[in-house]
Structures are given as structure tokens and as C-alpha cells.
Amino acid sequence: MSEIFTQDLVKWLDENLKPHLYQDYAPNGLQVQGKSLIKKVILGVTASQALLEKAIEHRADAVIVHHGWFWKNEDVRIVGTKYQRLALAIRHEINVIGYHLPLDAHPEWGNNAQLAKVLDLQPFYDEQGLPQTCGKGGLVWTGSVASGELTLTELGVLISQRLEREPLLIGDKNKKIKKVAWCTGGAQGWFQDAIEAGADAYITGEASEQVFHLAQETGAAFISAGHHATERYGIQALGNALIDRFGIEALFVDIPNPV
Ligand SMILES: [Zn+2]
């Protein structure tokens, strides 16, 4: 069985995911130090207590997640659930490794790239082969539906089948959708950017009250397909990359979340 030093694994992850390119809401990379040698990792969307318990059950040496810990503006005190999670990780010497925006944006393993595969979206690429994005931060991808055109209802059916979760569809159900923009997770704030980029529909994970009015007043469709549901795929792609590159055990554990 293969193993790798924690510092070498994190170095490789940093080299590939390039966290220095992002102004993120949480630290990327190694967030809590654990064992110095890693044979097995558990991957998940969020470093919740439930995921840590799975990691302990599997005798994993690290958890690698999209939503790690220590978010900007959160209470810095180590009390309550934060203490419980941290104590569990430290007691079992589990490294907690998180990559947030770098794992949304990575051109191959990223949540946006992987969601496109799951939903048969065809990203637009520029001459350098990079995804054509819109909006501030360059995290919203643009592309077309694979079949060329779908009604909003048909796109909704496809999403519910692929993500196994009923999406919230806002807009004329018979509207023809050709060009789409998408950004996984809580990216409803970029709906306007998607509209300005000419998208017939914008797909993201969550919704806010004002997106309804924006959809009504512009005619663009808005689809909220689930924060968790849209962000399950990047971390799995990363896990497969770790298996290919290092031959360590890497297991994705889904902790279902209706949001
Ligand atoms: Zn997220």
C-alpha cells in the first residue's frame, strides 16, 4: 500500500490547485495538522462532524474537503461545535485539508468543470483552452446545453435525474435554453453577470429572494439545483487524481444534505 508524507501531499495539492490565485473566504490547504504520513484519505463536501466520524471509522489519516473550517467573519473562539470537530480531528490525528474556490474553478477537477460533465453542458473555451467565464472573480462558467436546445422544463428534468434532487426552476417553463451559465454552490449573487453574458439560464446551488424578480424582469431563467448537490463532483475528481498520482486510498463519502 502506498503512502505519502502529509507535507508532500499538500505541496502537490497547492501546486495543482493554486490557492494563491484566489481571494478566498477560508484558508486553503492544510487547516489542521495530523499524522505526518498519509495512507488513506476520506473526501467529502464539508468537514462536518459526521464526515470526521466516517474518517475515524475508516481509520483515515486525512479528510480533504471543499468546505473546510475557519471562515472569514466567524467567531474565532474554539467552543461548541467548532470545539467538538477540532477535538475529534486532533484526538485522532486526522489532517484536515480544505480547498474552497480553487476547487470550484480548477479547469479539470473543479466543481464547475465536473458539474458540466454531469449535466452534459458544453463549456465555451478561449483560444488558450481556458473556460470562458463571466462576472467578477471569473468563477461563472458559460457554455451550451449538449443537445443544442432544451426547454426549461426539459433542463429541469435532466438536472433532477442527474443530481437526484428536484431543482427550483424560476422562469417560463417553455423558454428555449441554448446558452447557459453556471457556478456551483451559493453563487446566486452572480445571476446578473450571467444575464449580462447572454445566458438563457443560470444554474447554481442556492436561491435568494431577489433572483425571482431578476428572472421575471429580464426573462432569463434561474435554476437552484442544491448547494451540496452541485458540489459533490469536484472533490471526487480530486480523489481520483490522488489515486492515479500517488496510489493512496482515497474514498469519497457523501453525507447527504438537502440544501
Ligand atoms: Zn460551497
PDB file of C-alpha atoms and ligand atoms in Angstrom:
ATOM      1  CA  MET A   1       0.000   0.000   0.000  1.00  0.00           C
ATOM      2  CA  SER A   2       1.251   3.441  -0.925  1.00  0.00           C
ATOM      3  CA  GLU A   3       1.800   6.277   1.468  1.00  0.00           C
ATOM      4  CA  ILE A   4       2.897   9.879   1.216  1.00  0.00           C
ATOM      5  CA  PHE A   5       4.179  12.490   3.648  1.00  0.00           C
ATOM      6  CA  THR A   6       1.458  14.981   4.520  1.00  0.00           C
ATOM      7  CA  GLN A   7       3.681  17.899   3.580  1.00  0.00           C
ATOM      8  CA  ASP A   8       4.373  16.390   0.147  1.00  0.00           C
ATOM      9  CA  LEU A   9       0.690  15.790  -0.480  1.00  0.00           C
ATOM     10  CA  VAL A  10      -0.235  19.337   0.498  1.00  0.00           C
ATOM     11  CA  LYS A  11       2.610  20.700  -1.622  1.00  0.00           C
ATOM     12  CA  TRP A  12       1.309  18.803  -4.627  1.00  0.00           C
ATOM     13  CA  LEU A  13      -2.251  19.943  -3.990  1.00  0.00           C
ATOM     14  CA  ASP A  14      -1.112  23.566  -3.688  1.00  0.00           C
ATOM     15  CA  GLU A  15       0.889  23.313  -6.897  1.00  0.00           C
ATOM     16  CA  ASN A  16      -2.092  21.984  -8.787  1.00  0.00           C
ATOM     17  CA  LEU A  17      -4.951  23.916  -7.229  1.00  0.00           C
ATOM     18  CA  LYS A  18      -3.032  27.228  -6.993  1.00  0.00           C
ATOM     19  CA  PRO A  19      -4.775  28.784  -3.978  1.00  0.00           C
ATOM     20  CA  HIS A  20      -2.566  31.896  -4.256  1.00  0.00           C
ATOM     21  CA  LEU A  21      -4.674  32.960  -7.251  1.00  0.00           C
ATOM     22  CA  TYR A  22      -7.814  33.417  -5.142  1.00  0.00           C
ATOM     23  CA  GLN A  23      -9.085  35.826  -2.536  1.00  0.00           C
ATOM     24  CA  ASP A  24     -10.904  33.211  -0.550  1.00  0.00           C
ATOM     25  CA  TYR A  25     -13.189  33.170   2.495  1.00  0.00           C
ATOM     26  CA  ALA A  26     -11.209  30.477   4.296  1.00  0.00           C
ATOM     27  CA  PRO A  27      -7.608  29.251   4.350  1.00  0.00           C
ATOM     28  CA  ASN A  28      -6.821  26.734   1.622  1.00  0.00           C
ATOM     29  CA  GLY A  29      -4.535  23.750   2.098  1.00  0.00           C
ATOM     30  CA  LEU A  30      -3.648  22.165   5.433  1.00  0.00           C
ATOM     31  CA  GLN A  31      -6.011  23.623   8.038  1.00  0.00           C
ATOM     32  CA  VAL A  32      -5.355  21.280  10.946  1.00  0.00           C
ATOM     33  CA  GLN A  33      -2.208  19.204  11.220  1.00  0.00           C
ATOM     34  CA  GLY A  34      -2.472  15.471  11.890  1.00  0.00           C
ATOM     35  CA  LYS A  35      -0.311  12.426  11.143  1.00  0.00           C
ATOM     36  CA  SER A  36       2.824  13.119   9.131  1.00  0.00           C
ATOM     37  CA  LEU A  37       2.263  10.154   6.839  1.00  0.00           C
ATOM     38  CA  ILE A  38      -0.905   9.536   4.828  1.00  0.00           C
ATOM     39  CA  LYS A  39      -2.084   6.164   3.553  1.00  0.00           C
ATOM     40  CA  LYS A  40      -5.792   6.770   3.385  1.00  0.00           C
ATOM     41  CA  VAL A  41      -7.928   9.861   2.884  1.00  0.00           C
ATOM     42  CA  ILE A  42     -11.642  10.451   3.137  1.00  0.00           C
ATOM     43  CA  LEU A  43     -13.025  13.063   0.769  1.00  0.00           C
ATOM     44  CA  GLY A  44     -16.253  14.932   1.329  1.00  0.00           C
ATOM     45  CA  VAL A  45     -18.042  18.169   0.532  1.00  0.00           C
ATOM     46  CA  THR A  46     -17.905  19.541   4.085  1.00  0.00           C
ATOM     47  CA  ALA A  47     -15.678  18.804   7.100  1.00  0.00           C
ATOM     48  CA  SER A  48     -18.693  18.222   9.340  1.00  0.00           C
ATOM     49  CA  GLN A  49     -18.609  16.140  12.485  1.00  0.00           C
ATOM     50  CA  ALA A  50     -20.365  13.336  10.567  1.00  0.00           C
ATOM     51  CA  LEU A  51     -17.570  13.282   7.973  1.00  0.00           C
ATOM     52  CA  LEU A  52     -14.895  13.188  10.672  1.00  0.00           C
ATOM     53  CA  GLU A  53     -16.659  10.262  12.306  1.00  0.00           C
ATOM     54  CA  LYS A  54     -16.599   8.441   8.968  1.00  0.00           C
ATOM     55  CA  ALA A  55     -12.882   9.189   8.682  1.00  0.00           C
ATOM     56  CA  ILE A  56     -12.301   7.725  12.142  1.00  0.00           C
ATOM     57  CA  GLU A  57     -14.375   4.664  11.260  1.00  0.00           C
ATOM     58  CA  HIS A  58     -12.253   4.162   8.129  1.00  0.00           C
ATOM     59  CA  ARG A  59      -9.016   4.823  10.018  1.00  0.00           C
ATOM     60  CA  ALA A  60      -8.204   7.591   7.566  1.00  0.00           C
ATOM     61  CA  ASP A  61      -5.194   9.847   8.063  1.00  0.00           C
ATOM     62  CA  ALA A  62      -6.765  12.897   6.445  1.00  0.00           C
ATOM     63  CA  VAL A  63     -10.008  14.404   5.315  1.00  0.00           C
ATOM     64  CA  ILE A  64      -9.938  16.509   2.169  1.00  0.00           C
ATOM     65  CA  VAL A  65     -12.950  18.733   1.639  1.00  0.00           C
ATOM     66  CA  HIS A  66     -14.402  21.620  -0.323  1.00  0.00           C
ATOM     67  CA  HIS A  67     -15.852  23.313   2.761  1.00  0.00           C
ATOM     68  CA  GLY A  68     -13.212  23.301   5.457  1.00  0.00           C
ATOM     69  CA  TRP A  69     -13.004  25.402   8.605  1.00  0.00           C
ATOM     70  CA  PHE A  70     -12.056  28.887   9.863  1.00  0.00           C
ATOM     71  CA  TRP A  71     -14.306  31.026   7.648  1.00  0.00           C
ATOM     72  CA  LYS A  72     -13.847  34.780   7.487  1.00  0.00           C
ATOM     73  CA  ASN A  73     -16.098  36.628   9.919  1.00  0.00           C
ATOM     74  CA  GLU A  74     -16.866  33.546  12.012  1.00  0.00           C
ATOM     75  CA  ASP A  75     -16.395  33.622  15.777  1.00  0.00           C
ATOM     76  CA  VAL A  76     -12.744  32.677  16.308  1.00  0.00           C
ATOM     77  CA  ARG A  77     -13.323  31.095  19.716  1.00  0.00           C
ATOM     78  CA  ILE A  78     -12.970  27.337  19.872  1.00  0.00           C
ATOM     79  CA  VAL A  79     -16.219  26.483  21.598  1.00  0.00           C
ATOM     80  CA  GLY A  80     -19.323  24.430  20.876  1.00  0.00           C
ATOM     81  CA  THR A  81     -19.475  22.523  17.595  1.00  0.00           C
ATOM     82  CA  LYS A  82     -16.197  24.064  16.482  1.00  0.00           C
ATOM     83  CA  TYR A  83     -14.502  22.621  19.565  1.00  0.00           C
ATOM     84  CA  GLN A  84     -16.136  19.231  19.064  1.00  0.00           C
ATOM     85  CA  ARG A  85     -14.946  18.960  15.476  1.00  0.00           C
ATOM     86  CA  LEU A  86     -11.446  20.229  16.220  1.00  0.00           C
ATOM     87  CA  ALA A  87     -11.066  17.983  19.266  1.00  0.00           C
ATOM     88  CA  LEU A  88     -12.096  14.959  17.235  1.00  0.00           C
ATOM     89  CA  ALA A  89      -9.584  15.729  14.483  1.00  0.00           C
ATOM     90  CA  ILE A  90      -6.734  16.368  16.913  1.00  0.00           C
ATOM     91  CA  ARG A  91      -7.513  13.384  19.144  1.00  0.00           C
ATOM     92  CA  HIS A  92      -7.371  11.078  16.123  1.00  0.00           C
ATOM     93  CA  GLU A  93      -4.519  12.958  14.413  1.00  0.00           C
ATOM     94  CA  ILE A  94      -6.563  13.465  11.270  1.00  0.00           C
ATOM     95  CA  ASN A  95      -5.203  16.091   8.907  1.00  0.00           C
ATOM     96  CA  VAL A  96      -7.930  18.468   7.785  1.00  0.00           C
ATOM     97  CA  ILE A  97      -7.235  19.742   4.277  1.00  0.00           C
ATOM     98  CA  GLY A  98      -9.598  22.117   2.514  1.00  0.00           C
ATOM     99  CA  TYR A  99      -9.743  23.770  -0.894  1.00  0.00           C
ATOM    100  CA  HIS A 100     -12.615  26.134  -1.474  1.00  0.00           C
ATOM    101  CA  LEU A 101     -12.545  28.467  -4.511  1.00  0.00           C
ATOM    102  CA  PRO A 102      -9.568  26.634  -6.085  1.00  0.00           C
ATOM    103  CA  LEU A 103     -11.719  23.524  -6.179  1.00  0.00           C
ATOM    104  CA  ASP A 104     -14.638  25.385  -7.770  1.00  0.00           C
ATOM    105  CA  ALA A 105     -12.502  26.819 -10.513  1.00  0.00           C
ATOM    106  CA  HIS A 106      -9.953  24.134 -11.433  1.00  0.00           C
ATOM    107  CA  PRO A 107     -10.307  23.604 -15.203  1.00  0.00           C
ATOM    108  CA  GLU A 108     -10.379  19.818 -14.905  1.00  0.00           C
ATOM    109  CA  TRP A 109     -11.181  18.690 -11.348  1.00  0.00           C
ATOM    110  CA  GLY A 110     -13.197  21.745 -10.347  1.00  0.00           C
ATOM    111  CA  ASN A 111     -16.854  21.714  -9.352  1.00  0.00           C
ATOM    112  CA  ASN A 112     -17.834  23.783 -12.379  1.00  0.00           C
ATOM    113  CA  ALA A 113     -15.943  21.528 -14.791  1.00  0.00           C
ATOM    114  CA  GLN A 114     -17.334  18.385 -13.202  1.00  0.00           C
ATOM    115  CA  LEU A 115     -20.909  19.692 -12.995  1.00  0.00           C
ATOM    116  CA  ALA A 116     -20.726  20.383 -16.731  1.00  0.00           C
ATOM    117  CA  LYS A 117     -19.888  16.711 -17.294  1.00  0.00           C
ATOM    118  CA  VAL A 118     -22.698  15.507 -15.057  1.00  0.00           C
ATOM    119  CA  LEU A 119     -25.272  17.787 -16.749  1.00  0.00           C
ATOM    120  CA  ASP A 120     -23.958  17.414 -20.340  1.00  0.00           C
ATOM    121  CA  LEU A 121     -23.113  21.112 -20.545  1.00  0.00           C
ATOM    122  CA  GLN A 122     -20.501  22.049 -23.140  1.00  0.00           C
ATOM    123  CA  PRO A 123     -18.258  24.772 -21.766  1.00  0.00           C
ATOM    124  CA  PHE A 124     -17.062  27.543 -24.059  1.00  0.00           C
ATOM    125  CA  TYR A 125     -13.262  27.728 -24.135  1.00  0.00           C
ATOM    126  CA  ASP A 126     -10.996  30.548 -25.255  1.00  0.00           C
ATOM    127  CA  GLU A 127      -8.001  30.212 -27.598  1.00  0.00           C
ATOM    128  CA  GLN A 128      -5.766  29.158 -24.687  1.00  0.00           C
ATOM    129  CA  GLY A 129      -8.150  26.342 -23.865  1.00  0.00           C
ATOM    130  CA  LEU A 130      -9.353  28.024 -20.690  1.00  0.00           C
ATOM    131  CA  PRO A 131     -13.042  28.156 -19.789  1.00  0.00           C
ATOM    132  CA  GLN A 132     -14.860  31.350 -20.789  1.00  0.00           C
ATOM    133  CA  THR A 133     -16.135  32.794 -17.554  1.00  0.00           C
ATOM    134  CA  CYS A 134     -18.190  35.841 -16.695  1.00  0.00           C
ATOM    135  CA  GLY A 135     -18.634  38.081 -13.686  1.00  0.00           C
ATOM    136  CA  LYS A 136     -16.240  39.241 -11.007  1.00  0.00           C
ATOM    137  CA  GLY A 137     -13.826  36.560  -9.850  1.00  0.00           C
ATOM    138  CA  GLY A 138     -14.150  34.573 -13.055  1.00  0.00           C
ATOM    139  CA  LEU A 139     -15.959  31.718 -11.353  1.00  0.00           C
ATOM    140  CA  VAL A 140     -19.084  31.583 -13.506  1.00  0.00           C
ATOM    141  CA  TRP A 141     -18.677  29.281 -16.485  1.00  0.00           C
ATOM    142  CA  THR A 142     -20.535  29.681 -19.767  1.00  0.00           C
ATOM    143  CA  GLY A 143     -21.483  27.121 -22.382  1.00  0.00           C
ATOM    144  CA  SER A 144     -24.329  25.435 -24.164  1.00  0.00           C
ATOM    145  CA  VAL A 145     -26.640  22.512 -23.496  1.00  0.00           C
ATOM    146  CA  ALA A 146     -25.326  19.399 -25.260  1.00  0.00           C
ATOM    147  CA  SER A 147     -28.426  18.833 -27.363  1.00  0.00           C
ATOM    148  CA  GLY A 148     -28.281  22.434 -28.622  1.00  0.00           C
ATOM    149  CA  GLU A 149     -31.598  23.443 -27.120  1.00  0.00           C
ATOM    150  CA  LEU A 150     -33.875  22.368 -24.274  1.00  0.00           C
ATOM    151  CA  THR A 151     -36.948  23.908 -22.727  1.00  0.00           C
ATOM    152  CA  LEU A 152     -36.589  24.995 -19.135  1.00  0.00           C
ATOM    153  CA  THR A 153     -38.809  22.059 -18.152  1.00  0.00           C
ATOM    154  CA  GLU A 154     -36.587  19.594 -20.038  1.00  0.00           C
ATOM    155  CA  LEU A 155     -33.441  21.025 -18.493  1.00  0.00           C
ATOM    156  CA  GLY A 156     -35.097  20.723 -15.082  1.00  0.00           C
ATOM    157  CA  VAL A 157     -35.891  17.052 -15.698  1.00  0.00           C
ATOM    158  CA  LEU A 158     -32.299  16.368 -16.768  1.00  0.00           C
ATOM    159  CA  ILE A 159     -30.955  18.088 -13.644  1.00  0.00           C
ATOM    160  CA  SER A 160     -33.291  16.210 -11.310  1.00  0.00           C
ATOM    161  CA  GLN A 161     -32.289  12.878 -12.878  1.00  0.00           C
ATOM    162  CA  ARG A 162     -28.545  13.536 -12.802  1.00  0.00           C
ATOM    163  CA  LEU A 163     -28.348  15.177  -9.369  1.00  0.00           C
ATOM    164  CA  GLU A 164     -31.122  13.062  -7.836  1.00  0.00           C
ATOM    165  CA  ARG A 165     -32.663  16.169  -6.393  1.00  0.00           C
ATOM    166  CA  GLU A 166     -35.567  18.342  -7.578  1.00  0.00           C
ATOM    167  CA  PRO A 167     -34.232  21.747  -8.682  1.00  0.00           C
ATOM    168  CA  LEU A 168     -36.072  25.022  -8.154  1.00  0.00           C
ATOM    169  CA  LEU A 169     -36.892  26.443 -11.607  1.00  0.00           C
ATOM    170  CA  ILE A 170     -37.771  30.108 -11.995  1.00  0.00           C
ATOM    171  CA  GLY A 171     -38.932  31.353 -15.395  1.00  0.00           C
ATOM    172  CA  ASP A 172     -41.146  30.446 -18.332  1.00  0.00           C
ATOM    173  CA  LYS A 173     -41.189  26.637 -18.402  1.00  0.00           C
ATOM    174  CA  ASN A 174     -41.381  26.629 -22.213  1.00  0.00           C
ATOM    175  CA  LYS A 175     -38.464  29.015 -22.601  1.00  0.00           C
ATOM    176  CA  LYS A 176     -35.867  27.663 -25.016  1.00  0.00           C
ATOM    177  CA  ILE A 177     -32.477  27.314 -23.355  1.00  0.00           C
ATOM    178  CA  LYS A 178     -29.383  27.268 -25.546  1.00  0.00           C
ATOM    179  CA  LYS A 179     -26.729  29.247 -23.736  1.00  0.00           C
ATOM    180  CA  VAL A 180     -26.237  28.599 -20.050  1.00  0.00           C
ATOM    181  CA  ALA A 181     -24.022  29.941 -17.304  1.00  0.00           C
ATOM    182  CA  TRP A 182     -23.315  28.052 -14.116  1.00  0.00           C
ATOM    183  CA  CYS A 183     -21.464  28.249 -10.838  1.00  0.00           C
ATOM    184  CA  THR A 184     -21.819  25.603  -8.134  1.00  0.00           C
ATOM    185  CA  GLY A 185     -22.710  26.333  -4.516  1.00  0.00           C
ATOM    186  CA  GLY A 186     -24.024  29.605  -3.131  1.00  0.00           C
ATOM    187  CA  ALA A 187     -23.431  31.705  -6.238  1.00  0.00           C
ATOM    188  CA  GLN A 188     -26.897  33.212  -6.701  1.00  0.00           C
ATOM    189  CA  GLY A 189     -25.320  36.673  -6.413  1.00  0.00           C
ATOM    190  CA  TRP A 190     -23.826  36.262  -9.892  1.00  0.00           C
ATOM    191  CA  PHE A 191     -27.151  35.853 -11.698  1.00  0.00           C
ATOM    192  CA  GLN A 192     -26.918  39.386 -13.096  1.00  0.00           C
ATOM    193  CA  ASP A 193     -23.457  38.640 -14.520  1.00  0.00           C
ATOM    194  CA  ALA A 194     -24.824  35.518 -16.195  1.00  0.00           C
ATOM    195  CA  ILE A 195     -27.651  37.566 -17.742  1.00  0.00           C
ATOM    196  CA  GLU A 196     -25.196  40.189 -18.978  1.00  0.00           C
ATOM    197  CA  ALA A 197     -23.145  37.411 -20.570  1.00  0.00           C
ATOM    198  CA  GLY A 198     -26.223  36.437 -22.555  1.00  0.00           C
ATOM    199  CA  ALA A 199     -27.184  33.237 -20.736  1.00  0.00           C
ATOM    200  CA  ASP A 200     -30.729  31.963 -21.282  1.00  0.00           C
ATOM    201  CA  ALA A 201     -30.487  30.196 -17.936  1.00  0.00           C
ATOM    202  CA  TYR A 202     -28.221  30.369 -14.908  1.00  0.00           C
ATOM    203  CA  ILE A 203     -27.628  27.267 -12.811  1.00  0.00           C
ATOM    204  CA  THR A 204     -26.303  27.498  -9.281  1.00  0.00           C
ATOM    205  CA  GLY A 205     -26.792  25.823  -5.931  1.00  0.00           C
ATOM    206  CA  GLU A 206     -28.876  28.215  -3.868  1.00  0.00           C
ATOM    207  CA  ALA A 207     -31.500  30.905  -4.336  1.00  0.00           C
ATOM    208  CA  SER A 208     -32.244  34.290  -2.741  1.00  0.00           C
ATOM    209  CA  GLU A 209     -35.468  36.250  -2.786  1.00  0.00           C
ATOM    210  CA  GLN A 210     -34.300  38.781  -5.340  1.00  0.00           C
ATOM    211  CA  VAL A 211     -33.405  36.252  -8.061  1.00  0.00           C
ATOM    212  CA  PHE A 212     -37.123  35.738  -8.672  1.00  0.00           C
ATOM    213  CA  HIS A 213     -37.635  39.377  -9.625  1.00  0.00           C
ATOM    214  CA  LEU A 214     -34.492  39.447 -11.739  1.00  0.00           C
ATOM    215  CA  ALA A 215     -35.733  36.417 -13.664  1.00  0.00           C
ATOM    216  CA  GLN A 216     -39.197  37.957 -14.095  1.00  0.00           C
ATOM    217  CA  GLU A 217     -37.875  41.285 -15.278  1.00  0.00           C
ATOM    218  CA  THR A 218     -35.174  40.031 -17.654  1.00  0.00           C
ATOM    219  CA  GLY A 219     -36.724  36.810 -18.973  1.00  0.00           C
ATOM    220  CA  ALA A 220     -33.612  34.815 -18.019  1.00  0.00           C
ATOM    221  CA  ALA A 221     -34.298  31.534 -16.238  1.00  0.00           C
ATOM    222  CA  PHE A 222     -32.836  30.808 -12.808  1.00  0.00           C
ATOM    223  CA  ILE A 223     -32.183  27.314 -11.526  1.00  0.00           C
ATOM    224  CA  SER A 224     -31.241  26.466  -7.975  1.00  0.00           C
ATOM    225  CA  ALA A 225     -30.073  22.860  -8.046  1.00  0.00           C
ATOM    226  CA  GLY A 226     -28.719  22.474  -4.499  1.00  0.00           C
ATOM    227  CA  HIS A 227     -25.508  23.741  -2.904  1.00  0.00           C
ATOM    228  CA  HIS A 228     -24.417  20.298  -1.760  1.00  0.00           C
ATOM    229  CA  ALA A 229     -25.817  18.561  -4.850  1.00  0.00           C
ATOM    230  CA  THR A 230     -23.810  20.753  -7.232  1.00  0.00           C
ATOM    231  CA  GLU A 231     -20.581  20.496  -5.217  1.00  0.00           C
ATOM    232  CA  ARG A 232     -20.215  16.738  -4.836  1.00  0.00           C
ATOM    233  CA  TYR A 233     -18.211  16.226  -8.006  1.00  0.00           C
ATOM    234  CA  GLY A 234     -15.030  18.294  -7.798  1.00  0.00           C
ATOM    235  CA  ILE A 235     -13.859  16.597  -4.642  1.00  0.00           C
ATOM    236  CA  GLN A 236     -14.495  13.180  -6.214  1.00  0.00           C
ATOM    237  CA  ALA A 237     -12.439  14.130  -9.253  1.00  0.00           C
ATOM    238  CA  LEU A 238      -9.673  15.240  -6.901  1.00  0.00           C
ATOM    239  CA  GLY A 239      -9.865  11.891  -5.083  1.00  0.00           C
ATOM    240  CA  ASN A 240      -9.451  10.036  -8.367  1.00  0.00           C
ATOM    241  CA  ALA A 241      -6.464  12.231  -9.204  1.00  0.00           C
ATOM    242  CA  LEU A 242      -4.848  11.278  -5.860  1.00  0.00           C
ATOM    243  CA  ILE A 243      -5.367   7.586  -6.559  1.00  0.00           C
ATOM    244  CA  ASP A 244      -3.837   7.953 -10.032  1.00  0.00           C
ATOM    245  CA  ARG A 245      -0.901  10.050  -8.878  1.00  0.00           C
ATOM    246  CA  PHE A 246       0.030   8.510  -5.526  1.00  0.00           C
ATOM    247  CA  GLY A 247      -1.800   5.187  -5.311  1.00  0.00           C
ATOM    248  CA  ILE A 248      -3.082   6.031  -1.841  1.00  0.00           C
ATOM    249  CA  GLU A 249      -6.548   5.008  -0.730  1.00  0.00           C
ATOM    250  CA  ALA A 250      -8.994   7.828  -1.359  1.00  0.00           C
ATOM    251  CA  LEU A 251     -12.659   7.347  -0.600  1.00  0.00           C
ATOM    252  CA  PHE A 252     -15.457   9.849  -1.190  1.00  0.00           C
ATOM    253  CA  VAL A 253     -18.117   9.777   1.489  1.00  0.00           C
ATOM    254  CA  ASP A 254     -21.378  11.550   0.732  1.00  0.00           C
ATOM    255  CA  ILE A 255     -23.129  12.968   3.764  1.00  0.00           C
ATOM    256  CA  PRO A 256     -26.492  13.887   2.197  1.00  0.00           C
ATOM    257  CA  ASN A 257     -27.615  17.491   2.669  1.00  0.00           C
ATOM    258  CA  PRO A 258     -30.959  18.782   1.331  1.00  0.00           C
ATOM    259  CA  VAL A 259     -29.670  22.367   0.980  1.00  0.00           C
TER     260      VAL A 259
HETATM  261 ZN    ZN B   1     -19.887  25.654  -1.409  1.00  0.00          ZN
END
